[in-house]
PDB file of C-alpha atoms in Angstrom:
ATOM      1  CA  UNK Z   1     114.599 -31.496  63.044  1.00 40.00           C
ATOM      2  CA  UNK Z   2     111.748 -32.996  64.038  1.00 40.00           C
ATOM      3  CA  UNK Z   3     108.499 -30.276  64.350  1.00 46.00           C
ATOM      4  CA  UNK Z   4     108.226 -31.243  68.433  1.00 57.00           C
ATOM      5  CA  UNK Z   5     111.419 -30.081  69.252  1.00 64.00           C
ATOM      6  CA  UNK Z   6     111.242 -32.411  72.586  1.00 71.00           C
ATOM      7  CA  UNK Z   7     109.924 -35.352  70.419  1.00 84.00           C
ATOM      8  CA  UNK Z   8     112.822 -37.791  69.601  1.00 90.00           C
ATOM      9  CA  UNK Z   9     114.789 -37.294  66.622  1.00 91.00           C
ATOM     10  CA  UNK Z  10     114.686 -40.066  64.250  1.00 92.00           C
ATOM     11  CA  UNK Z  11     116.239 -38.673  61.334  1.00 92.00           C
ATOM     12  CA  UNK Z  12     119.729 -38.925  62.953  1.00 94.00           C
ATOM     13  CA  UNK Z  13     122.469 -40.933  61.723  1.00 94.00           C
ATOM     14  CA  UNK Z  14     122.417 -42.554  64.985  1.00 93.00           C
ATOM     15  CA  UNK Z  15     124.674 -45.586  63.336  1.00 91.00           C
ATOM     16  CA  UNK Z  16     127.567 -42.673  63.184  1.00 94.00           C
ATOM     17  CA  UNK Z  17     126.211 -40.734  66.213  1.00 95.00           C
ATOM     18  CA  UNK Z  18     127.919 -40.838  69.549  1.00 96.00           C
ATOM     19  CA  UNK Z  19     125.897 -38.605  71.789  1.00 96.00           C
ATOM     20  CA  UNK Z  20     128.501 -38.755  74.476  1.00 96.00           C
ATOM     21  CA  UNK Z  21     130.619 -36.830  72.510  1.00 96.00           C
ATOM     22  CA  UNK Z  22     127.226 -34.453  70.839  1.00 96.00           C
ATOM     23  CA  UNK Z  23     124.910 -35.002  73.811  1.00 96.00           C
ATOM     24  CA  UNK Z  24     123.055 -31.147  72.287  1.00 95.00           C
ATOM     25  CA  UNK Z  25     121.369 -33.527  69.504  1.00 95.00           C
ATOM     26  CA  UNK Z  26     120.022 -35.894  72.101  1.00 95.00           C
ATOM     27  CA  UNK Z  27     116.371 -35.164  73.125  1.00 93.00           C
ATOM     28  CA  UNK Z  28     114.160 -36.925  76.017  1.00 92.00           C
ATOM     29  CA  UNK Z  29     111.127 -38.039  73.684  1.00 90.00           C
ATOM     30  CA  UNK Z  30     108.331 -39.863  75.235  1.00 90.00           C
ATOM     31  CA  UNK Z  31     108.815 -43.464  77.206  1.00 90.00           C
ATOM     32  CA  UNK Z  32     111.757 -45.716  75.605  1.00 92.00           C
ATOM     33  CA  UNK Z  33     111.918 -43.489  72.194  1.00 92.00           C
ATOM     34  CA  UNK Z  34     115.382 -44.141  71.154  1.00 92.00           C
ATOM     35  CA  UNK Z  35     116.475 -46.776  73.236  1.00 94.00           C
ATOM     36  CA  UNK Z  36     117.663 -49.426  70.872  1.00 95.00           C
ATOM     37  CA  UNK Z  37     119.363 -46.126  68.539  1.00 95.00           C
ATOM     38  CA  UNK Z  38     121.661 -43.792  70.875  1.00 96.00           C
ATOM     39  CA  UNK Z  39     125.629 -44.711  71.314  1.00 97.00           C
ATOM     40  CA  UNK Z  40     127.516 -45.196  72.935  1.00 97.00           C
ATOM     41  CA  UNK Z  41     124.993 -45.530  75.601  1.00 98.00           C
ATOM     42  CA  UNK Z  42     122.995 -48.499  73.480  1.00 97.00           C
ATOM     43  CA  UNK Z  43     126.319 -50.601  73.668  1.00 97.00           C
ATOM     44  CA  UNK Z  44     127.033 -49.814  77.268  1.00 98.00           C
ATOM     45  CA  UNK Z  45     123.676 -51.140  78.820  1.00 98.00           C
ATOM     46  CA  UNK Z  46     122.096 -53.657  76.196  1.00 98.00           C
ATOM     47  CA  UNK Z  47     124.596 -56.163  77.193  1.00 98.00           C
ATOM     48  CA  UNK Z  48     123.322 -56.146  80.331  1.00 98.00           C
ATOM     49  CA  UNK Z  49     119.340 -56.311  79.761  1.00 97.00           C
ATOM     50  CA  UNK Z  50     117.437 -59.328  80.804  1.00 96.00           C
ATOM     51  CA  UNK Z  51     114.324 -60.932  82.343  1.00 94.00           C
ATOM     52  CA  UNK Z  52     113.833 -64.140  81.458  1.00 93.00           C
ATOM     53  CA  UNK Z  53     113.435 -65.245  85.097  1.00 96.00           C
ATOM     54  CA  UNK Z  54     112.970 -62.988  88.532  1.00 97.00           C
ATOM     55  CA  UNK Z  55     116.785 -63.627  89.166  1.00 98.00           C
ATOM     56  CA  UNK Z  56     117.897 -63.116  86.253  1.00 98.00           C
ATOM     57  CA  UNK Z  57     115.801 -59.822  85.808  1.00 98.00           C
ATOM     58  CA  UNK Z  58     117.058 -58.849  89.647  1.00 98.00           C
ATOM     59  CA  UNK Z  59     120.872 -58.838  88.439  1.00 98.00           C
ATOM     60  CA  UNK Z  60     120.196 -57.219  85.399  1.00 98.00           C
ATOM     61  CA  UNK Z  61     117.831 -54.639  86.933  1.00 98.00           C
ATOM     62  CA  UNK Z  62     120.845 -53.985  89.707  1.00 98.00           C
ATOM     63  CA  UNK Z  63     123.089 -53.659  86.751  1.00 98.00           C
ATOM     64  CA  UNK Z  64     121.416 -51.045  84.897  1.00 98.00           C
ATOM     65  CA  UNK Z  65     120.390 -49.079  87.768  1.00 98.00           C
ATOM     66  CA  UNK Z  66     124.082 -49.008  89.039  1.00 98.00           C
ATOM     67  CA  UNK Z  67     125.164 -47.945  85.750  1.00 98.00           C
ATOM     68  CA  UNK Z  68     122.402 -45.017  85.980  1.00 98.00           C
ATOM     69  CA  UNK Z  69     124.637 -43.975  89.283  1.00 98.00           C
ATOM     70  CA  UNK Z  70     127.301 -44.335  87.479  1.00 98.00           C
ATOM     71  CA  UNK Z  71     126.108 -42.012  84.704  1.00 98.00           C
ATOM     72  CA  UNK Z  72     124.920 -39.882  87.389  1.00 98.00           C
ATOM     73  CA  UNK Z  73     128.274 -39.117  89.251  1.00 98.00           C
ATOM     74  CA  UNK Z  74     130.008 -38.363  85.795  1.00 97.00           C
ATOM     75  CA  UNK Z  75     126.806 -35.603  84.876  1.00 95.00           C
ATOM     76  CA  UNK Z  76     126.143 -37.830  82.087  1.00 97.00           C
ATOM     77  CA  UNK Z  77     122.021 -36.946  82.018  1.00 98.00           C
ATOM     78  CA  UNK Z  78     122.234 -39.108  78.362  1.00 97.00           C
ATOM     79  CA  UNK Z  79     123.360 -42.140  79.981  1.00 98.00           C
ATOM     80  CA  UNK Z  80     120.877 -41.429  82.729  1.00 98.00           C
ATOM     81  CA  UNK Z  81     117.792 -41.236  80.597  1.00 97.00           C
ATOM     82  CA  UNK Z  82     119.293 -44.104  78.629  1.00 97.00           C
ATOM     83  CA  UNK Z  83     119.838 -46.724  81.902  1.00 98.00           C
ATOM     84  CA  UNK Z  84     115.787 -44.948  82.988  1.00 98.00           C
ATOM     85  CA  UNK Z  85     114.543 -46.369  79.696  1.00 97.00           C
ATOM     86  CA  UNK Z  86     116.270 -49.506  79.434  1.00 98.00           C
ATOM     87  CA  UNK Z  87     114.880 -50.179  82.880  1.00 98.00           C
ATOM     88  CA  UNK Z  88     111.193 -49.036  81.412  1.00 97.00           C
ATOM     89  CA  UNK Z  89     111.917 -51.418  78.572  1.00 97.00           C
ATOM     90  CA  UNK Z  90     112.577 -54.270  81.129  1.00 97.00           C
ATOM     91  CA  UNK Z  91     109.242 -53.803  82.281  1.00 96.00           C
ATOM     92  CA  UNK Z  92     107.191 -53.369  79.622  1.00 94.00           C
ATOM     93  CA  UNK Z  93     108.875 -56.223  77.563  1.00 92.00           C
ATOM     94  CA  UNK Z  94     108.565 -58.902  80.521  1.00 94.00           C
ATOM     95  CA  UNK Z  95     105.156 -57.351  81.558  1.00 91.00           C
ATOM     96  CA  UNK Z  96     104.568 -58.483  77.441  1.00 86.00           C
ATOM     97  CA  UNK Z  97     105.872 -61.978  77.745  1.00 84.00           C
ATOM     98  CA  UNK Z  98     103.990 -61.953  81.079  1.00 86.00           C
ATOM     99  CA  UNK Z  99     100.566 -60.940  78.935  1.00 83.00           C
ATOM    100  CA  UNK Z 100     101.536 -63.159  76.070  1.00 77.00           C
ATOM    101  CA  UNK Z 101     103.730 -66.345  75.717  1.00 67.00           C
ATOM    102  CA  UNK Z 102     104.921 -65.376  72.864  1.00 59.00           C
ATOM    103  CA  UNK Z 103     105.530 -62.003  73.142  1.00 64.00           C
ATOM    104  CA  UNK Z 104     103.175 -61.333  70.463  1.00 64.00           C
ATOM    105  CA  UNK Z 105     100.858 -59.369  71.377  1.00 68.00           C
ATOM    106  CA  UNK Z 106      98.305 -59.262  68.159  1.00 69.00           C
ATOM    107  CA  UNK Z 107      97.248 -61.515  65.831  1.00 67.00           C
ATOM    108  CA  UNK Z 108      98.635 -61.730  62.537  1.00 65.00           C
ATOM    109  CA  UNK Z 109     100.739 -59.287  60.123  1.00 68.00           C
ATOM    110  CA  UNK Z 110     100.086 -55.584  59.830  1.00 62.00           C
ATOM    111  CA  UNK Z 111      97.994 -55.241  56.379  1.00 65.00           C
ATOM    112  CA  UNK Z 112      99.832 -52.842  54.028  1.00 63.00           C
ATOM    113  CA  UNK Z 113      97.093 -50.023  54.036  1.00 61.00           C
ATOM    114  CA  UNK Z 114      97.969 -49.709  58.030  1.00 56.00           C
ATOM    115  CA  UNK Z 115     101.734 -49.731  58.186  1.00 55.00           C
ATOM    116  CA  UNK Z 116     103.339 -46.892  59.997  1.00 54.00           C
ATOM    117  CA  UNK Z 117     100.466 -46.246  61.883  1.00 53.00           C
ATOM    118  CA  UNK Z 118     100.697 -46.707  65.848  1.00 53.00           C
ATOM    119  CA  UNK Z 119      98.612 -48.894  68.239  1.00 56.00           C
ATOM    120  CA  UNK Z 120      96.928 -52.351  66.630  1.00 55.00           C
ATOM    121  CA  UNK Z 121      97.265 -50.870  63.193  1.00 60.00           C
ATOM    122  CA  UNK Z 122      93.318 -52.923  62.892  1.00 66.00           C
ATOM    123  CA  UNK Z 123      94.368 -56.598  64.114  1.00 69.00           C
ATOM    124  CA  UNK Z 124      93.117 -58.406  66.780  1.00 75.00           C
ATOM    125  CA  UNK Z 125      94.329 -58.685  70.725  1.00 73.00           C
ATOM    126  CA  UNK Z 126      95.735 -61.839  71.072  1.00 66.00           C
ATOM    127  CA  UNK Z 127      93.958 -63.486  74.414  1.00 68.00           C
ATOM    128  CA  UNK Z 128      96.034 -62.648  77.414  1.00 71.00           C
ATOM    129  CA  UNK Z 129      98.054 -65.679  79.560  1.00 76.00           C
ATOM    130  CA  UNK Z 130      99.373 -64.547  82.384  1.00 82.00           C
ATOM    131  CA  UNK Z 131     102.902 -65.818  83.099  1.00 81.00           C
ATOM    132  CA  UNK Z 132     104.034 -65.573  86.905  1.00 87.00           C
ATOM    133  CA  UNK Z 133     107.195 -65.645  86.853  1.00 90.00           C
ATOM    134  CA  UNK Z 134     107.584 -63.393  83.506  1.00 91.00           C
ATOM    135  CA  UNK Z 135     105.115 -61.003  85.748  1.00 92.00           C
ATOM    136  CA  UNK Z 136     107.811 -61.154  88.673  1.00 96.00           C
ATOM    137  CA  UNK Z 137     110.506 -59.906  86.424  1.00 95.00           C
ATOM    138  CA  UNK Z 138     108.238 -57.018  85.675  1.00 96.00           C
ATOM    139  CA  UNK Z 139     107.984 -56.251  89.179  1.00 97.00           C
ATOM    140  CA  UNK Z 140     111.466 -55.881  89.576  1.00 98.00           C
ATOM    141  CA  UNK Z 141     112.567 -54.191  86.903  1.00 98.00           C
ATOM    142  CA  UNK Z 142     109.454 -51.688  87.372  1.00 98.00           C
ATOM    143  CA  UNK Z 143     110.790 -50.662  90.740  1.00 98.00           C
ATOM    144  CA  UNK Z 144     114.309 -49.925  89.899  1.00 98.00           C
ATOM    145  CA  UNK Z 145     112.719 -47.815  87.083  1.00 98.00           C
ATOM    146  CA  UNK Z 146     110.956 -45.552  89.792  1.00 98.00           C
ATOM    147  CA  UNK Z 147     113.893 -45.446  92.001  1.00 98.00           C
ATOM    148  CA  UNK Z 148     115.327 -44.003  88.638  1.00 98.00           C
ATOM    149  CA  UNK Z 149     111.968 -42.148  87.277  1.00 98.00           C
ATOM    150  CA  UNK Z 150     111.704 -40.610  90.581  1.00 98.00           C
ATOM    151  CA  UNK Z 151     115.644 -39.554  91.262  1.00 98.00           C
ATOM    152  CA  UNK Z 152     115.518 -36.019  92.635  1.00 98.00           C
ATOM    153  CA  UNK Z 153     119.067 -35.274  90.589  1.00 98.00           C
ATOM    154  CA  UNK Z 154     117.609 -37.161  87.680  1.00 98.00           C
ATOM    155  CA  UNK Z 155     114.351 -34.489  87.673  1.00 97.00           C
ATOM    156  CA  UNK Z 156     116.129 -31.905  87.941  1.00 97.00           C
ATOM    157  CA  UNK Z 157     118.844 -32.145  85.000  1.00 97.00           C
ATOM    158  CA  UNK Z 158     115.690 -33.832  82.528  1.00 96.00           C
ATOM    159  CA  UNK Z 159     113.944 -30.246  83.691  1.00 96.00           C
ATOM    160  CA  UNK Z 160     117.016 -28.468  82.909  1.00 95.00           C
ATOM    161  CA  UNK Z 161     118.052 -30.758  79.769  1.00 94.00           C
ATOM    162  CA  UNK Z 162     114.366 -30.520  78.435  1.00 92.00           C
ATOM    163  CA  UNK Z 163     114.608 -26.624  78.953  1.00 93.00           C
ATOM    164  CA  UNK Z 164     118.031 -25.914  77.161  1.00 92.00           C
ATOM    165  CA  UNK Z 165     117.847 -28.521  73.952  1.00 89.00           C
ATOM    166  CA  UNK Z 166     114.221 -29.292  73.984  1.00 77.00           C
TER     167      UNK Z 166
END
């Protein structure tokens, strides 16, 4: 286990892991930990996660947010958190591609002796080129995060969930 027991575990089997049937091992971490790891959850939603254009990210966005409901009248508080980070990760990843054409967001590979280490791991910030219609999708998807975030149910079981596993 990991030494913050509310920190996300990564040393979970999480390709033979479905948390729907062992939601104990599933912990809240910080911001989209875990997104792209948990199952079934992963498999439900992904399909479903886009923002290439403000429509586009507006059906998605709808999507995910009714499968949070969804989640939400079965007590499924994993699938919650899971549909409240996918719709984080629609934000920040269209609010990148609205920053950078690309999507990359530094310049240049990681040099070896800073690998594993978080933030710019000592490259340079790419100049920023704001994208409006990348920076629309972010809008969207941002607010159906805090209609999520900010779910009065969705508080209450993360309090709960946060105070029982961790």
């Amino acid at each position: 286990m990991p030494t913050n027991d509310r920190a996300f575990n990564y040393d979970l089997d999480y390709r033979t892991l479905d948390l729907r049937q062992q939601p104990e091992l599933y912990r809240v971490g910080k911001g989209e930990m875990g997104v792209l790891l948990v199952q079934p959850y992963k498999s439900e939603i992904l399909p479903h996660w886009r923002f290439k254009t403000p429509d586009i990210a507006r059906a998605s966005s709808e999507k995910i947010y009714q499968l949070f409901l969804d989640y939400k009248e079965k007590g499924d508080f994993v699938g919650m958190d899971m549909a409240r980070k996918f719709l984080q990760m629609g934000y920040t990843r269209s609010r990148r591609y609205a920053n950078h054409k690309t999507g990359q967001k530094y310049d240049g590979p990681v040099p070896d002796d800073k690998k594993g280490v978080s933030g710019a791991h000592g490259r340079e910030q790419l100049p920023r080129q704001e994208d409006p219609v990348k920076a629309e999708s972010a809008r969207i998807f941002y607010a159906k995060y805090l209609e999520a975030r900010e779910d009065p149910e969705y508080k209450q079981l993360k309090k709960e969930w946060q105070q029982q596993y961790g």
